[in-house]
CSV table of C-alpha atoms in Angstrom, one decimal:
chain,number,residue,atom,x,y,z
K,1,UNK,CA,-16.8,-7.0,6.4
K,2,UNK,CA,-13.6,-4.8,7.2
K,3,UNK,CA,-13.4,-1.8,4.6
K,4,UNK,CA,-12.3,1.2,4.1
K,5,UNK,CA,-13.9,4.0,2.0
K,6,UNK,CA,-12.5,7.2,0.2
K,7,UNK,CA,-15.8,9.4,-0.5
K,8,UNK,CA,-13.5,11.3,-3.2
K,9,UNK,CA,-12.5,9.9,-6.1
K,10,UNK,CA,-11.0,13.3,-7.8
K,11,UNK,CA,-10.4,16.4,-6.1
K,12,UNK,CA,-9.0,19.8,-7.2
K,13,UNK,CA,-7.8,22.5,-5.3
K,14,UNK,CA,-5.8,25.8,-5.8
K,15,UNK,CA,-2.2,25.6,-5.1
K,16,UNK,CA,-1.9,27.6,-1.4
K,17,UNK,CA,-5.3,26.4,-0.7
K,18,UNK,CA,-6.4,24.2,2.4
K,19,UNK,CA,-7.1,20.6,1.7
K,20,UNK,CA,-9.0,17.6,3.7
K,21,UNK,CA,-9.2,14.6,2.1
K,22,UNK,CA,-11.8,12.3,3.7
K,23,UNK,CA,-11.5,8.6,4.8
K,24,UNK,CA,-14.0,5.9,6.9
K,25,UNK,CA,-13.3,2.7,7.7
K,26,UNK,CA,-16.1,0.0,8.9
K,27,UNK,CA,-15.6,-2.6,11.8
K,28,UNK,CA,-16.9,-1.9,15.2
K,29,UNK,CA,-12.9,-2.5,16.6
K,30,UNK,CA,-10.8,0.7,16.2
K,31,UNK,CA,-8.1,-0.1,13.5
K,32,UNK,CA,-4.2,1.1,12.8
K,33,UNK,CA,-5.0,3.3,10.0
K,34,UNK,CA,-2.4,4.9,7.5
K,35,UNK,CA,-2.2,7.4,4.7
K,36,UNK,CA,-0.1,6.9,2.1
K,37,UNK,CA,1.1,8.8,-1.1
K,38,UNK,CA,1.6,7.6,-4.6
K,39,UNK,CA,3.1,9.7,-7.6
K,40,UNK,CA,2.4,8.7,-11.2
K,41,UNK,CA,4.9,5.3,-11.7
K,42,UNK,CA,6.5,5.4,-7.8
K,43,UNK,CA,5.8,3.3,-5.4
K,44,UNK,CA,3.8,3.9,-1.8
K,45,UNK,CA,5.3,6.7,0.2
K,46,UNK,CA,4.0,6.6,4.3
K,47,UNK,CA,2.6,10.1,5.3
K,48,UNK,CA,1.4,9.4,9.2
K,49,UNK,CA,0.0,6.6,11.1
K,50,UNK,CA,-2.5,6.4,13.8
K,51,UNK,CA,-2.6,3.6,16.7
K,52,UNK,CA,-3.2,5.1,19.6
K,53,UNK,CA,-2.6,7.6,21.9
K,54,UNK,CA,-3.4,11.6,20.5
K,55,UNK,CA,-6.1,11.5,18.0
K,56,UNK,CA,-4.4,14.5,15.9
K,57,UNK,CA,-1.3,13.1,14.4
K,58,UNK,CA,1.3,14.9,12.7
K,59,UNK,CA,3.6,13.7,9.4
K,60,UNK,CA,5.6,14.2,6.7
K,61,UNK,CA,5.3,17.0,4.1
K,62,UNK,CA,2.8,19.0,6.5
K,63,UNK,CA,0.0,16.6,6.4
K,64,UNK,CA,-1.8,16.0,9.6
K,65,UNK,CA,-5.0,13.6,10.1
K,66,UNK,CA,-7.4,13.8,12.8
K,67,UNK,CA,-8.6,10.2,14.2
K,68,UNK,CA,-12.9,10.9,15.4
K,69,UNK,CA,-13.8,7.3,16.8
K,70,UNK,CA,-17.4,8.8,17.0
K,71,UNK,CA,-17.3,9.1,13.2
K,72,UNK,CA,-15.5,5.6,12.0
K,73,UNK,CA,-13.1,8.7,10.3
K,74,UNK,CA,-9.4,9.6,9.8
K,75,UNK,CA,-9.7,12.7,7.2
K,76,UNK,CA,-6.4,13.7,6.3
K,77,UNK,CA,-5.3,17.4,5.7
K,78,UNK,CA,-2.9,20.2,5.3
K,79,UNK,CA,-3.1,24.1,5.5
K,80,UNK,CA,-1.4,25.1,2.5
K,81,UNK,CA,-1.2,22.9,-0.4
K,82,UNK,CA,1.9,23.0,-3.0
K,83,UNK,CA,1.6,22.0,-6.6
K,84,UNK,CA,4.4,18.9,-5.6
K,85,UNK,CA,1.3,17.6,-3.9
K,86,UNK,CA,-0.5,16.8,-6.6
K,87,UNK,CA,-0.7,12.8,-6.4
K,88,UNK,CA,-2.8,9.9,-6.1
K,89,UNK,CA,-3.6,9.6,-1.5
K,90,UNK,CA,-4.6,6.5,-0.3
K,91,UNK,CA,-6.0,5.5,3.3
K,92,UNK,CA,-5.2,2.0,4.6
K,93,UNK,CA,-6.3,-0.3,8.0
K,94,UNK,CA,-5.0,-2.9,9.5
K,95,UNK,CA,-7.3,-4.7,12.0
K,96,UNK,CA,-4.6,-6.5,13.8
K,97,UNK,CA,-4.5,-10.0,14.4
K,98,UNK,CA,-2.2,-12.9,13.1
K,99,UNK,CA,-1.6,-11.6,9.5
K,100,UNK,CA,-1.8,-7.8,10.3
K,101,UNK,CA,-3.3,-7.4,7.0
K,102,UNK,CA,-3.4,-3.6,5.5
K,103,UNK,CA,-6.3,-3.0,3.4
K,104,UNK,CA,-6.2,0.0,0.9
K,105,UNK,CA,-9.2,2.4,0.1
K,106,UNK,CA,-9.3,3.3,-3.5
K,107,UNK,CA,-7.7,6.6,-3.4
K,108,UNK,CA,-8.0,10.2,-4.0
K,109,UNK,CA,-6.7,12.1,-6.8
K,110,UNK,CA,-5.5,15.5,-5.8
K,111,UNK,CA,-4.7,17.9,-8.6
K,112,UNK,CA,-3.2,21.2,-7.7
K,113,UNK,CA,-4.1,24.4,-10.0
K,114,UNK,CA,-1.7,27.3,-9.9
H,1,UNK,CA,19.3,-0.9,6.3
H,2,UNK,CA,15.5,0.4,6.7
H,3,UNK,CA,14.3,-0.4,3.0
H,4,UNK,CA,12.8,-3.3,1.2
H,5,UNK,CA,14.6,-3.8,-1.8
H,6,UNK,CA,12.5,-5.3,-5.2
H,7,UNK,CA,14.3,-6.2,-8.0
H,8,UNK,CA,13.9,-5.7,-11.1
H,9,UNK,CA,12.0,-2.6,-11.5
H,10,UNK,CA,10.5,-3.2,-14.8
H,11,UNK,CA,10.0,-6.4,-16.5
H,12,UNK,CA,8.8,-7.3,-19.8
H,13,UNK,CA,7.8,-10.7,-20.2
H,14,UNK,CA,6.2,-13.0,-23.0
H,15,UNK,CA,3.1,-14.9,-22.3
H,16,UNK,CA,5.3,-18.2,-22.4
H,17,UNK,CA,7.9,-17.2,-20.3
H,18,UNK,CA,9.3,-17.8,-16.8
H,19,UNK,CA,10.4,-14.9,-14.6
H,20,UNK,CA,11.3,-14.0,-11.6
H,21,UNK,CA,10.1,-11.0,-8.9
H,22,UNK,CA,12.7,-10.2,-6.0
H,23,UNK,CA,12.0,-8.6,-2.7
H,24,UNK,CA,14.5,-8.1,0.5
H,25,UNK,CA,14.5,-6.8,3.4
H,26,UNK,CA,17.2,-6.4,6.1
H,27,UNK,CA,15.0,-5.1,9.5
H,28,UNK,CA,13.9,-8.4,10.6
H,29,UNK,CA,10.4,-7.9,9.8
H,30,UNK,CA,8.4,-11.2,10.6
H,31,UNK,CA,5.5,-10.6,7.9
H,32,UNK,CA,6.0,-9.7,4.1
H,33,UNK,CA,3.5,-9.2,1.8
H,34,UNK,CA,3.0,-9.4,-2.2
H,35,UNK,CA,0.2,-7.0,-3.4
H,36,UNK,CA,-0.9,-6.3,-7.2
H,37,UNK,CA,-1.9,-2.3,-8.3
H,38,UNK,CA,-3.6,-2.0,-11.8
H,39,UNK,CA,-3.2,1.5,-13.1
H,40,UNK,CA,-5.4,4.2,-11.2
H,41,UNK,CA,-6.2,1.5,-8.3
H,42,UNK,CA,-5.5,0.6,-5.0
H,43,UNK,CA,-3.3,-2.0,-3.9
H,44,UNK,CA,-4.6,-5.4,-4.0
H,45,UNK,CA,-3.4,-8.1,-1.2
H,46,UNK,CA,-1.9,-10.9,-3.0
H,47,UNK,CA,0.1,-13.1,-0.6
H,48,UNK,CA,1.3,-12.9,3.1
H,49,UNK,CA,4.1,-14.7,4.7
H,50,UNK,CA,4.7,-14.6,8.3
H,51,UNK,CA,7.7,-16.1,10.1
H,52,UNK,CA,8.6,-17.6,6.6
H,53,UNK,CA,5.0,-19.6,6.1
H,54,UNK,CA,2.7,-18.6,3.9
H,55,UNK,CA,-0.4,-17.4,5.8
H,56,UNK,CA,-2.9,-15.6,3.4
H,57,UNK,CA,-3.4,-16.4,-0.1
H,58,UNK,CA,-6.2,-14.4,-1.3
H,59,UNK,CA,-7.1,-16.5,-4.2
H,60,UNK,CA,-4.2,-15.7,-6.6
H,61,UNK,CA,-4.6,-17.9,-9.8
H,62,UNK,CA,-2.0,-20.3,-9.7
H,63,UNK,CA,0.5,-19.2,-12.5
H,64,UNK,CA,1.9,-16.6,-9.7
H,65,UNK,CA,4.1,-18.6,-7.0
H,66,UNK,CA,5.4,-17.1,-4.0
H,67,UNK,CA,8.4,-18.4,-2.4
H,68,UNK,CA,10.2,-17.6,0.8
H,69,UNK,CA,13.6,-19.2,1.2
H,70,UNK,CA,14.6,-17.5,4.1
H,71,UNK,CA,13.1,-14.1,6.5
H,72,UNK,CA,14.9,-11.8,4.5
H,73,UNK,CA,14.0,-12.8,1.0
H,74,UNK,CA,10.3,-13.2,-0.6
H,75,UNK,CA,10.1,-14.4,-4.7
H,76,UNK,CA,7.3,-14.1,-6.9
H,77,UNK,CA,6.8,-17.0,-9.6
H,78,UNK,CA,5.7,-16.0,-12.7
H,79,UNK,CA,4.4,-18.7,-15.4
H,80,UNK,CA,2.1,-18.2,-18.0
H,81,UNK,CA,0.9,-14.5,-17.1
H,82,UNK,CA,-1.8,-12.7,-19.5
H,83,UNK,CA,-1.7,-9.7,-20.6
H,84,UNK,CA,-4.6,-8.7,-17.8
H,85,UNK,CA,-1.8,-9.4,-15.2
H,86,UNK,CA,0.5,-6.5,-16.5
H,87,UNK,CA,0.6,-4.1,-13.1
H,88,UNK,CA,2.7,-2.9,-10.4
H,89,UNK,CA,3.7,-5.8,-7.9
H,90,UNK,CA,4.4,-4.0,-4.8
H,91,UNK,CA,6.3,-6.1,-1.4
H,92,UNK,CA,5.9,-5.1,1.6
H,93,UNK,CA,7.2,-5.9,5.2
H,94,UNK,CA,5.9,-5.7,8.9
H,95,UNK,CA,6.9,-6.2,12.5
H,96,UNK,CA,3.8,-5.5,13.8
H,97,UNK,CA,0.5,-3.9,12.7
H,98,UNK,CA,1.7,-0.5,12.4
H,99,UNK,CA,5.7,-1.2,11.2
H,100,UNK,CA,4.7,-1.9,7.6
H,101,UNK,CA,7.5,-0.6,5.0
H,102,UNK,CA,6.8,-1.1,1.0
H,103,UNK,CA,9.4,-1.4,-1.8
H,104,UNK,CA,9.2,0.9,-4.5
H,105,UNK,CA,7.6,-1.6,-7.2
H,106,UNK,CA,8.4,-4.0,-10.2
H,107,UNK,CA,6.3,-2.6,-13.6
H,108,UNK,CA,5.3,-5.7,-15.0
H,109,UNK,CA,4.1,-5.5,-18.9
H,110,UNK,CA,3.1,-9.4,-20.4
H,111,UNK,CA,3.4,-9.0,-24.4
């Protein structure tokens, strides 16, 4: 069945810190796959996308995630974290096809200590 | 125009009641998409429309009803909710499989 698994259901790091949140999918065809943001009572904000091409793809807010085929993995990460990180980070895949349906992982919870 | 507009953003609605969930879009996106989130979970797939039909129902209980009058406007039905179906109803649109943009939410409470 096509899935997608977040290993981490709570992480907390220290505000400057490096971060790597961690992401596999299942399916023996390589997927799109997404990272997304969510703060408390928003809606979904897009951080990067991968679909082809470079395996290390740069986005928004200094993220960057790193596409290992080898590994079924797209762990997400940034250098530095800032406490306006702090937020709820969710992986997605979409497997193609006629409905292009995006399936969520169940999310990481990333608090950021000072 | 590069959003997808939901209207309202937060309904409260009795267990009796009829309302209504708007979403727009103005990108010509082929594919929109209902999903459900409960607090402190992922997006659930509700409904997926595609060139106006629906495609994908993924076994939604009948008192929600998704409509699509036309490729820029998607409803959402609501009859007879439960309290259990208080959430945040999320659309979403598509072009293709990587193109998807999401609207910011309508907070749902049922009393």
């Amino acid at each position: 069945a096509q899935s997608v698994t977040q290993p981490d259901i709570h992480i907390t790091v220290s505000e400057g810190a490096s971060l790597e949140l961690r992401c596999n999918y299942s399916y023996g065809a390589t997927p799109y796959l997404f990272w997304y943001v969510q703060s408390p009572g928003q809606g979904l904000q897009l951080l990067l996308k991968y679909f082809s091409g470079d395996t290390l793809v740069q986005g928004i807010k200094g993220f960057e995630a790193e596409f290992k085929r080898s590994q079924s993995s797209f762990n997400l990460r940034k250098p530095s974290v800032h406490w306006s990180d702090a937020a709820e980070y969710f992986c997605a895949v979409n497997y193609g096809g006629a409905t292009n349906k995006l399936i969520f992982g169940t999310g990481t919870l990333l608090a950021v200590q000072p | 125009d590069t959003e997808v507009t939901q209207t309202p953003k937060h309904l409260v609605m009795g267990m009796t009641n009829k309302k209504s969930l708007k979403c727009e879009q103005h990108m010509g996106h082929r594919a929109m998409y209902w999903y459900k989130q409960k607090a402190k979970k992922p997006p659930e797939l509700m409904f997926v429309y595609s060139y106006e039909k629906l495609s994908i129902n993924e076994s939604v209980p009948s008192r929600f009803s998704p409509e699509c009058p036309n490729s820029s406007l998607l409803n959402l039905h609501l009859h007879a909710l439960q309290p259990e179906d208080s959430a945040l109803y999320l659309c979403a649109s598509s072009q293709d499989a990587v193109g998807y943009t999401f609207g910011s939410g309508t907070r749902l409470t049922v009393v």
